[in-house]
Tab-separated table of C-alpha atoms in Angstrom:
chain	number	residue	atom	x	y	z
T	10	UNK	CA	14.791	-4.960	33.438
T	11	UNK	CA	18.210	-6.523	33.809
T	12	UNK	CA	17.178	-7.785	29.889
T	13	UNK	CA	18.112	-4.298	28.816
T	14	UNK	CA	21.464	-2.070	28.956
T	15	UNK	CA	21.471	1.743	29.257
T	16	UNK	CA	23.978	3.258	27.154
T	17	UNK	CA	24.576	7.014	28.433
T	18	UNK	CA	26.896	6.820	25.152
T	19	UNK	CA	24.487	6.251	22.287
T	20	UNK	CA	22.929	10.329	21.803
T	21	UNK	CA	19.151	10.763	22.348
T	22	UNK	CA	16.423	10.483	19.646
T	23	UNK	CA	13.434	9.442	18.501
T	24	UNK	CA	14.190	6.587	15.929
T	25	UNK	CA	16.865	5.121	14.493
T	26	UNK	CA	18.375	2.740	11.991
T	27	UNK	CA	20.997	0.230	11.398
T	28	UNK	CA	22.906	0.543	8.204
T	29	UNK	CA	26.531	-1.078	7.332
T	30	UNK	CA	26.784	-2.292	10.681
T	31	UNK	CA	26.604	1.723	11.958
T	32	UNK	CA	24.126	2.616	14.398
T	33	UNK	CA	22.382	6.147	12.873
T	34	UNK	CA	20.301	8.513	14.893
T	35	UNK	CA	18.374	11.755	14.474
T	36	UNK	CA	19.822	14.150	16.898
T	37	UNK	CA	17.459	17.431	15.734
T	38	UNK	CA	15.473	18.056	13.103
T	39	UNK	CA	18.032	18.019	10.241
T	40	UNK	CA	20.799	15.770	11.649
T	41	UNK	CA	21.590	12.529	11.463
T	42	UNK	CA	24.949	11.218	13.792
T	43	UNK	CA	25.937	7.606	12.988
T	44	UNK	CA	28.317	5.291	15.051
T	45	UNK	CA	31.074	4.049	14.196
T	46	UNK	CA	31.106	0.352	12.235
T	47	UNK	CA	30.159	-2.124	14.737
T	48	UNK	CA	30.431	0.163	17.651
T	49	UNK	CA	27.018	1.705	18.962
T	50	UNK	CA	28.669	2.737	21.340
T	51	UNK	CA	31.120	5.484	19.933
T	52	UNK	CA	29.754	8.818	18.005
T	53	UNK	CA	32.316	11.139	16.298
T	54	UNK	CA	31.482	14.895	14.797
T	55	UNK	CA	32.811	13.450	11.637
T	56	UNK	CA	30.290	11.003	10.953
T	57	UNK	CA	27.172	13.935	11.873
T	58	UNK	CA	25.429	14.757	8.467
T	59	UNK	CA	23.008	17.271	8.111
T	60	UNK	CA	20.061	17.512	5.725
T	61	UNK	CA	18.399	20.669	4.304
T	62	UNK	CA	19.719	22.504	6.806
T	63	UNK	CA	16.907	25.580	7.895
T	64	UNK	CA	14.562	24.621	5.733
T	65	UNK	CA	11.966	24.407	8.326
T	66	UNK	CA	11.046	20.692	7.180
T	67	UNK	CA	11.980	18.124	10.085
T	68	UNK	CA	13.649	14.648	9.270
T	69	UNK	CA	10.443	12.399	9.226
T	70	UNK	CA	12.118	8.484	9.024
T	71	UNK	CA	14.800	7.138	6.863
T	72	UNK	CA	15.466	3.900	5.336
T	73	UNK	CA	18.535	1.384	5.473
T	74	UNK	CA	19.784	0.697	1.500
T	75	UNK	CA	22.370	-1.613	-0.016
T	76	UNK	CA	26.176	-0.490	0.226
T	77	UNK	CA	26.148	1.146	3.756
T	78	UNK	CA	23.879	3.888	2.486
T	79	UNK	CA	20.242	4.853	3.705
T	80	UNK	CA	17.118	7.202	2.689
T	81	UNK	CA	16.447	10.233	4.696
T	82	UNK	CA	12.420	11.190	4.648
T	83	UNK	CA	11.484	14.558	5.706
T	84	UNK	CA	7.933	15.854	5.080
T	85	UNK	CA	8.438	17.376	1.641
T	86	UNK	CA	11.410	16.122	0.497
T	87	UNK	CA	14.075	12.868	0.114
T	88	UNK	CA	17.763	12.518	0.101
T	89	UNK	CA	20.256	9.741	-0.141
T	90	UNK	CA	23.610	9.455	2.086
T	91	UNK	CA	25.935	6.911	0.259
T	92	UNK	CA	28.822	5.338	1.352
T	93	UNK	CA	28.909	5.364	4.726
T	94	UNK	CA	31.940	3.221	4.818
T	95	UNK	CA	34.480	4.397	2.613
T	96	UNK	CA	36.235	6.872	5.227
T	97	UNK	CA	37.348	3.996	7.143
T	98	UNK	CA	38.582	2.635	4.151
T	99	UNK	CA	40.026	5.236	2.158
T	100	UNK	CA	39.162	8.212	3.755
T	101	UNK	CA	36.471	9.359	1.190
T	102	UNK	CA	33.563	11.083	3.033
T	103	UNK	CA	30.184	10.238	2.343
T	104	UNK	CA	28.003	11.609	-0.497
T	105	UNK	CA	24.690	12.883	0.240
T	106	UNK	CA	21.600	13.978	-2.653
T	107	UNK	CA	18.932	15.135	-2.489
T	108	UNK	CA	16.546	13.078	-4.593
T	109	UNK	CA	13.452	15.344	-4.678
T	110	UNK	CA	12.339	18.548	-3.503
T	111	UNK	CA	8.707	17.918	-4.061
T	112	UNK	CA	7.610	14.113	-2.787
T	113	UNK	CA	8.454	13.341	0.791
T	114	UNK	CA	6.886	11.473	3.514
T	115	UNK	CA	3.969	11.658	5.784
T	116	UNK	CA	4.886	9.074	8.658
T	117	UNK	CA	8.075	7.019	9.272
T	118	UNK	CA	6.044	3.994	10.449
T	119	UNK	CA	4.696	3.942	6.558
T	120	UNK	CA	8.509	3.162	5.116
T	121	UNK	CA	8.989	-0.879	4.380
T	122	UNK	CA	12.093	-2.071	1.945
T	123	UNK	CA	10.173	-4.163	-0.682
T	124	UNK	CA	12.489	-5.904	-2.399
T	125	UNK	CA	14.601	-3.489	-4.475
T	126	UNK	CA	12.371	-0.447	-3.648
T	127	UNK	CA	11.353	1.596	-0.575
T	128	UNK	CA	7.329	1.820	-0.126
T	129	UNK	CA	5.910	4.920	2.191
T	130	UNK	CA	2.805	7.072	2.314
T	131	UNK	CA	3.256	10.505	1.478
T	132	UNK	CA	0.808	13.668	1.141
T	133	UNK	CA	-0.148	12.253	-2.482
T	134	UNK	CA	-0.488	9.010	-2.060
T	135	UNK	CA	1.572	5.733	-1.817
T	136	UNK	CA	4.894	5.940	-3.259
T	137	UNK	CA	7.809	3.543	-4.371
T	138	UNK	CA	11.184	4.513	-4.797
T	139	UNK	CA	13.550	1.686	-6.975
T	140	UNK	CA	17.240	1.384	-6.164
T	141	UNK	CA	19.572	1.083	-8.733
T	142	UNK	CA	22.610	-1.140	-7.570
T	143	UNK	CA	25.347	-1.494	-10.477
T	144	UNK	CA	27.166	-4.836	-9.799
T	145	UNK	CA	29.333	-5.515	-12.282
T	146	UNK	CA	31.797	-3.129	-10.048
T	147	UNK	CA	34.168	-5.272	-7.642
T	148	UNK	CA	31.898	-3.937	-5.083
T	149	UNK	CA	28.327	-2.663	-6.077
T	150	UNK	CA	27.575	0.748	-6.537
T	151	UNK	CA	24.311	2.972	-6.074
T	152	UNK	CA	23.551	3.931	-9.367
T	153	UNK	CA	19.761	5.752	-9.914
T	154	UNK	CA	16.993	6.786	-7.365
T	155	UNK	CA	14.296	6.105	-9.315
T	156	UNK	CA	11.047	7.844	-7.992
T	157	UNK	CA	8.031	7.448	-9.710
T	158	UNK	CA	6.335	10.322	-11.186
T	159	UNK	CA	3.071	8.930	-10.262
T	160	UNK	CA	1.941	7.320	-7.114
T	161	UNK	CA	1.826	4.069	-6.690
T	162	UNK	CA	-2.055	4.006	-5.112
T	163	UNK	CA	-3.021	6.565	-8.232
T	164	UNK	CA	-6.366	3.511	-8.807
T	165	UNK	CA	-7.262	4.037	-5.060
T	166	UNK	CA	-6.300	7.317	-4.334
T	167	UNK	CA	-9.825	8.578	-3.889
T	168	UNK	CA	-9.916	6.616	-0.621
T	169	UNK	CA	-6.403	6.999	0.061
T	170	UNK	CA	-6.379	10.835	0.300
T	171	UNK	CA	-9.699	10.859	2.235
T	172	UNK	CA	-7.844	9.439	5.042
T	173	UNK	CA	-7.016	11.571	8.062
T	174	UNK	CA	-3.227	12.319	7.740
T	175	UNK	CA	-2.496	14.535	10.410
T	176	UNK	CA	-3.753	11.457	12.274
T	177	UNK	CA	-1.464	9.155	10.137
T	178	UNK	CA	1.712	11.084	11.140
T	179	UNK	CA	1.782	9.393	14.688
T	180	UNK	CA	-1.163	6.454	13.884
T	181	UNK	CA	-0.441	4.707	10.725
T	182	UNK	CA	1.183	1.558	10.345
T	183	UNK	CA	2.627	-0.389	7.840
T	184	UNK	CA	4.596	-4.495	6.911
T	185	UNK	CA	5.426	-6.263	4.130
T	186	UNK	CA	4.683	-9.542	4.362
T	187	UNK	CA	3.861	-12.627	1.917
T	188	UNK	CA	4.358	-10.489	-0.981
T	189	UNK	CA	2.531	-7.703	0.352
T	190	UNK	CA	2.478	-4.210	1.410
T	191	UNK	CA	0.070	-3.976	4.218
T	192	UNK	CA	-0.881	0.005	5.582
T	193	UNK	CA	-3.559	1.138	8.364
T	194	UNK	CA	-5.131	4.032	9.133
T	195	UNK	CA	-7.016	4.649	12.191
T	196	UNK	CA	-10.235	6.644	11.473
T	197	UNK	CA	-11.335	6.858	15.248
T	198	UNK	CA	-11.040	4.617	17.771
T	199	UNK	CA	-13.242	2.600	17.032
T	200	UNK	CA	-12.702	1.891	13.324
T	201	UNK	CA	-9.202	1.045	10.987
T	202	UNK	CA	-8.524	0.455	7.578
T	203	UNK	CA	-6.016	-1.753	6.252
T	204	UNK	CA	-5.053	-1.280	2.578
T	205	UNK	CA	-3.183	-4.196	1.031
T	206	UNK	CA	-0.576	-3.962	-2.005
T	207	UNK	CA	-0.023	-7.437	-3.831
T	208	UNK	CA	3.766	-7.128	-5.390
T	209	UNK	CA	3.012	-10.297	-7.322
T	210	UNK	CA	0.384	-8.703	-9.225
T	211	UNK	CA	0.935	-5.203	-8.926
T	212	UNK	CA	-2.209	-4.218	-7.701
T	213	UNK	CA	-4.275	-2.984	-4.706
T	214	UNK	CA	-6.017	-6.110	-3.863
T	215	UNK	CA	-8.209	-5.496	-0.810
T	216	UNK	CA	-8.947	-2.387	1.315
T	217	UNK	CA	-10.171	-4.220	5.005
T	218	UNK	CA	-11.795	-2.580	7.721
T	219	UNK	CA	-11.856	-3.286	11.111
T	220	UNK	CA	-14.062	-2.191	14.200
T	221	UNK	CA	-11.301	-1.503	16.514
T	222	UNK	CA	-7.861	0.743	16.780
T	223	UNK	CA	-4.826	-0.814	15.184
T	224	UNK	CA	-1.732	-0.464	17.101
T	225	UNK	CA	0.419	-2.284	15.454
T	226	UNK	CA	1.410	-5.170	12.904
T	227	UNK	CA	2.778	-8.236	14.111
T	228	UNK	CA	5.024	-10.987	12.700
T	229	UNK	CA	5.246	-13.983	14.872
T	230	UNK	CA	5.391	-18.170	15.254
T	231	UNK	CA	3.667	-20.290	18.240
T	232	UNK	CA	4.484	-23.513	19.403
T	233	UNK	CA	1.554	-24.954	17.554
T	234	UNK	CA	2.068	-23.556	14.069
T	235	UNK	CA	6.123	-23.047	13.828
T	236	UNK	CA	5.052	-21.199	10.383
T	237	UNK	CA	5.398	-17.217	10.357
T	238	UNK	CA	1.968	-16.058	10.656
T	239	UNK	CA	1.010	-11.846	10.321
T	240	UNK	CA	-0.972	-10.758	12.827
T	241	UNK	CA	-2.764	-6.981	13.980
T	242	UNK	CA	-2.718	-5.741	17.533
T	243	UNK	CA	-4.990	-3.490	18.723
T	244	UNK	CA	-5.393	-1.936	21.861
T	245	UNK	CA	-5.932	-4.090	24.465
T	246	UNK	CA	-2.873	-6.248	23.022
T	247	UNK	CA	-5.355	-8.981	21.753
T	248	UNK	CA	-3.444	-10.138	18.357
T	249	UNK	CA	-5.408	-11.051	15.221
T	250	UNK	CA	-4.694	-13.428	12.582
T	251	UNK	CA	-5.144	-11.839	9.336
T	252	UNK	CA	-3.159	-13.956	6.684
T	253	UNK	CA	-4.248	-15.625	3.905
T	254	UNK	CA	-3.829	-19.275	5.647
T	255	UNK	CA	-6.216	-18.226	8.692
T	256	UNK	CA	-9.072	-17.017	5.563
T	257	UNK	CA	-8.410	-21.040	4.080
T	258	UNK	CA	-8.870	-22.322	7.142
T	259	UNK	CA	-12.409	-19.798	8.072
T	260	UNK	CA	-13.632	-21.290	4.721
T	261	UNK	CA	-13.053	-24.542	5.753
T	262	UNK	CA	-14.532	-24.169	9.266
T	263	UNK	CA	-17.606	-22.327	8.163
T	264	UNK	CA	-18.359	-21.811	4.326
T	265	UNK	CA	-15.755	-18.770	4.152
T	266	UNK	CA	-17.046	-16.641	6.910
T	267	UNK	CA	-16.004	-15.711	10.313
T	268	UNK	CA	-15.766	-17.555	13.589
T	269	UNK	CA	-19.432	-16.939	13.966
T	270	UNK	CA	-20.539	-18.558	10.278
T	271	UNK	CA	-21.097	-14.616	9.326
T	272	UNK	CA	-20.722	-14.677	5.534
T	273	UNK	CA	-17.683	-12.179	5.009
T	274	UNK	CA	-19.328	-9.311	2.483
T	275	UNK	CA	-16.597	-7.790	0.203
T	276	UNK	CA	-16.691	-4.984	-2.903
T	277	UNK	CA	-14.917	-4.342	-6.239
T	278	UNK	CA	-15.433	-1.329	-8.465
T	279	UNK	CA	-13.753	-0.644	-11.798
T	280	UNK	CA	-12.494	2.138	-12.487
T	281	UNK	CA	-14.930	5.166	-14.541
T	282	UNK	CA	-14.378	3.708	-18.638
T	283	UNK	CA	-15.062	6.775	-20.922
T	284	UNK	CA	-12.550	5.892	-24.020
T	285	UNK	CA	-10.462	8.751	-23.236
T	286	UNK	CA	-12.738	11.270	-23.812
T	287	UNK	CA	-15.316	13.472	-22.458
T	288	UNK	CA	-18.029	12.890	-25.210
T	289	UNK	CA	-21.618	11.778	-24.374
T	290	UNK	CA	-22.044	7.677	-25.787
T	291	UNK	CA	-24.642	5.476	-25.923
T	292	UNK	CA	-24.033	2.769	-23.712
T	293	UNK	CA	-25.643	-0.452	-25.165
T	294	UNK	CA	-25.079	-3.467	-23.479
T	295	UNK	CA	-22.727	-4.781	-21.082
T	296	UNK	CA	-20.784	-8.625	-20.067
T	297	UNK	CA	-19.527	-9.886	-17.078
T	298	UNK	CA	-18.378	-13.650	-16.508
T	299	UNK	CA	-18.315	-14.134	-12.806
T	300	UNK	CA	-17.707	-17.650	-11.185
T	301	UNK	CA	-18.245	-18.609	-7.629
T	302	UNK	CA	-16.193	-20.756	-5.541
T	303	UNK	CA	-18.547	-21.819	-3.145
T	304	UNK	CA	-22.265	-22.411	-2.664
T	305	UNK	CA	-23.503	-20.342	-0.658
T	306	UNK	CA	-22.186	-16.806	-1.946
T	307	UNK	CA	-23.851	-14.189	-3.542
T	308	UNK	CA	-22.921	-11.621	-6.277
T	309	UNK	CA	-24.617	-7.864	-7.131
T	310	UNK	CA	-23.342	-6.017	-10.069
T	311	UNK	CA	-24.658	-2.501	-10.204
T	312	UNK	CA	-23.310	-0.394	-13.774
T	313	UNK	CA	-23.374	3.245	-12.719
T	314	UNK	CA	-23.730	5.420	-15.864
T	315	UNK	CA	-21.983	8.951	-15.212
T	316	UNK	CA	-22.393	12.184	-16.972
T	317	UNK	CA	-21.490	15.817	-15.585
T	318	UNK	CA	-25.164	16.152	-14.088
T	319	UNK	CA	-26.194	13.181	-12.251
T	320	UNK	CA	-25.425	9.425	-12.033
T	321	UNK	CA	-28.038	6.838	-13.002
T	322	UNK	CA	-27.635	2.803	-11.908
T	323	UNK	CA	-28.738	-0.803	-13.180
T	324	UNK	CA	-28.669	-3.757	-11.135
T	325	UNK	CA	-28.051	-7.101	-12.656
T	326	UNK	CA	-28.442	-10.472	-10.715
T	327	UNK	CA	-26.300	-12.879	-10.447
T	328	UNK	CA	-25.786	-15.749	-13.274
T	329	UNK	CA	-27.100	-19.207	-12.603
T	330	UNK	CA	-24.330	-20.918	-14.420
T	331	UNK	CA	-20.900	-21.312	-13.125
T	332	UNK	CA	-18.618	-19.273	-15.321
T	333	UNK	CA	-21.404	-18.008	-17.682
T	334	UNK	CA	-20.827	-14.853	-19.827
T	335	UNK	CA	-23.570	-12.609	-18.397
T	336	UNK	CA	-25.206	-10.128	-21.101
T	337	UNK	CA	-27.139	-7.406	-20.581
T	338	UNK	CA	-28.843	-4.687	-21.894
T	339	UNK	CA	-27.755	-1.038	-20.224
T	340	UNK	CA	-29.351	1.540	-22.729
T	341	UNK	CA	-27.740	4.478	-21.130
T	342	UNK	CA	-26.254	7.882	-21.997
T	343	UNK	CA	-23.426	9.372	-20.170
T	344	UNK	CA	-19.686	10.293	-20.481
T	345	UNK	CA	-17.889	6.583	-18.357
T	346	UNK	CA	-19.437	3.434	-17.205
T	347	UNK	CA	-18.221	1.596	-14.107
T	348	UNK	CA	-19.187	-2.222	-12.815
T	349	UNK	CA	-19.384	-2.525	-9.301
T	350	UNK	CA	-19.693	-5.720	-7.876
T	351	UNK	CA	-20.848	-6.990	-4.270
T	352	UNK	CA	-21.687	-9.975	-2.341
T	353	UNK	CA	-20.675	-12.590	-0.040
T	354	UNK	CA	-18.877	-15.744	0.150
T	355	UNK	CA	-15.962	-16.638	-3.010
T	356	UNK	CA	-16.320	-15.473	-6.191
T	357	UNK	CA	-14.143	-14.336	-9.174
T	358	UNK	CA	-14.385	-11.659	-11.525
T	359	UNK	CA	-12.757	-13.068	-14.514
T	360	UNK	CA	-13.921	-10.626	-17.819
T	361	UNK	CA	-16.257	-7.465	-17.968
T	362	UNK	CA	-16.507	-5.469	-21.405
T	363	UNK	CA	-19.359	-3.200	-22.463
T	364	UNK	CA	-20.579	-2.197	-26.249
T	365	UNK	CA	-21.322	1.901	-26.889
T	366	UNK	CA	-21.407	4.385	-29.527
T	367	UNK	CA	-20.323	7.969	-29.354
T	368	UNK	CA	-22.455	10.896	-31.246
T	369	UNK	CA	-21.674	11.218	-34.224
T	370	UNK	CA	-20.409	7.665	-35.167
T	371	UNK	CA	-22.682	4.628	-35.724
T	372	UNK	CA	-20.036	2.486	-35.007
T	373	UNK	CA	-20.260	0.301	-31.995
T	374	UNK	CA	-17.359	0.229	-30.247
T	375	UNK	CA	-16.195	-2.209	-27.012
T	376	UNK	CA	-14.290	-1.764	-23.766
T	377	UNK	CA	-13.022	-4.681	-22.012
């Protein structure tokens, strides 16, 4: 394709980056060689950089960071390489850390830069890693790493880590886009799962499922609509819409549904409320003020009641009135409570609490 120029120069690998305006490669399974600045073209044995050398872990996918620096992923651990720049400027060679031995990453095509931080799937979960950049320098400086203890889809990770990840290493995909961390999983080829991370909120907000393979995410404008829209590929290379402008316009079309007028069904559990302790209570009654957006939805809330021997359910129907603090009576024992809520259509979930008492202690205490 006379579109494209081989370049015997540039050294063979698998993926690569661009970070201040150097070209960086993985050579092996601990190296990284970078170009020089604004030269893809020219690789010197200065500027190869190695990382955990025989450690038997391979560089997974790295990440281009402010101040010519980048992340470095390998399967069970993270480092930093800083400064890529300052030996052409005053002969200082770069600094590399290592910025945990534990937490690495299970697939490169999971890293996205969100903002400040770095987002990527590894063997625990979702993480996000914040970048400290000190500006009140002449020129800013890296100053912190700052990896969360915890993972950042700890709420979902009971769907999360049920998730195939050898199959994730070559399968997964990821974008951010509209304020939001999208990833996929392929479960077989027939079925994918999209989780979706809302940066505005701070919160898992959907978890999507499709009845075909993704291949990939797609960004893209048409001559029609000159607006960005996100779309999946799967594949065949048929591209679907998935933002939140083509759902507006479905609702519009067909009393939020799909192409077909096929109500869309959708799910929300809370998490398992048990007051921070294990203790049997006496779960009285419960609330929920739900309001629907449309006419023709429907709501289910089921209250599972949990104690170490068994679970034990209650379905409640949904409220005539628009907005109308639901009460009912649940009149169970067990250690947590959880509301899980179903249906079709729009709705919104806007308060849930529940009254119990624990033995012991007449007083009735709420959870909201």
């Amino acid at each position: 394709n006379e579109n494209f120029i081989q370049d015997d120069n540039i050294p063979p690998g698998d993926f690569g980056i661009v970070t201040g305006n150097r070209l960086g490669i993985q050579t092996d399974a601990d190296t990284i060689s970078f170009s020089d600045i604004a030269d893809e073209s020219t690789y010197d044995v200065a500027n190869e950089f190695r990382f955990g050398v025989g450690d038997g872990d391979d560089i997974i996918g790295m990440s281009p960071i402010p101040e010519a620096s980048a992340l470095i992923f390998k399967r069970r651990s993270m480092w930093a390489i800083t400064g890529l720049n300052l030996m052409a400027v005053t002969g200082q060679s770069p600094s590399i850390t290592q910025i945990s031995k534990q937490t690495g990453c299970v697939s490169r095509h999971s890293i996205q830069n969100v903002g400040s931080a770095v987002f990527f799937l590894g063997d625990s979960g979702v993480y996000a890693i914040d970048i400290g950049l000190d500006a009140s320098r002449a020129r800013g400086t890296l100053a912190r790493f700052d990896l969360r203890d915890e993972p950042l889809s700890k709420p979902i990770n009971n769907r999360i880590l049920a998730e195939d990840f050898d199959l994730a290493e070559i399968k997964c995909r990821s974008v951010f886009f509209n304020n939001r961390y999208f990833l996929s999983f392929n479960q077989t080829e027939e079925k994918s799962t999209v989780y979706i991370y809302n940066t505005l909120i701070g919160a898992w907000e959907s978890i999507d499922e499709y009845p075909f393979t993704i291949t990939d995410f797609v960004r893209g404008k048409t001559k029609v609509d000159k607006k960005e829209r996100l779309y999946i590929a799967n594949r065949q290379g048929r591209l679907y819409r998935i933002d939140d402008e083509f759902e507006a316009e479905a609702d519009r079309r067909t009393g939020y549904g799909t192409d077909d007028g096929t109500a869309i069904s959708w799910e929300l559990d809370t998490r398992a409320y048990d007051n921070q302790n294990l203790e049997v209570k006496d779960f009285r009654r419960g609330y929920a003020k739900l309001e629907s957006l449309d006419s023709t939805g429907t709501i289910t809330l089921s209250v599972d009641i949990t104690d170490p021997d068994s679970t034990r359910s209650i379905s409640v129907a949904r409220p005539s009135n628009e907005g109308y603090l639901d009460r009912f009576t649940v009149r169970k024992r067990g250690n947590s409570i959880k509301y899980k809520f179903s249906g079709t259509g729009r709705s919104v979930i806007k308060h849930v609490r529940t009254e119990f008492t624990q033995t012991n202690n007449n007083t009735i205490s709420t959870k909201e």
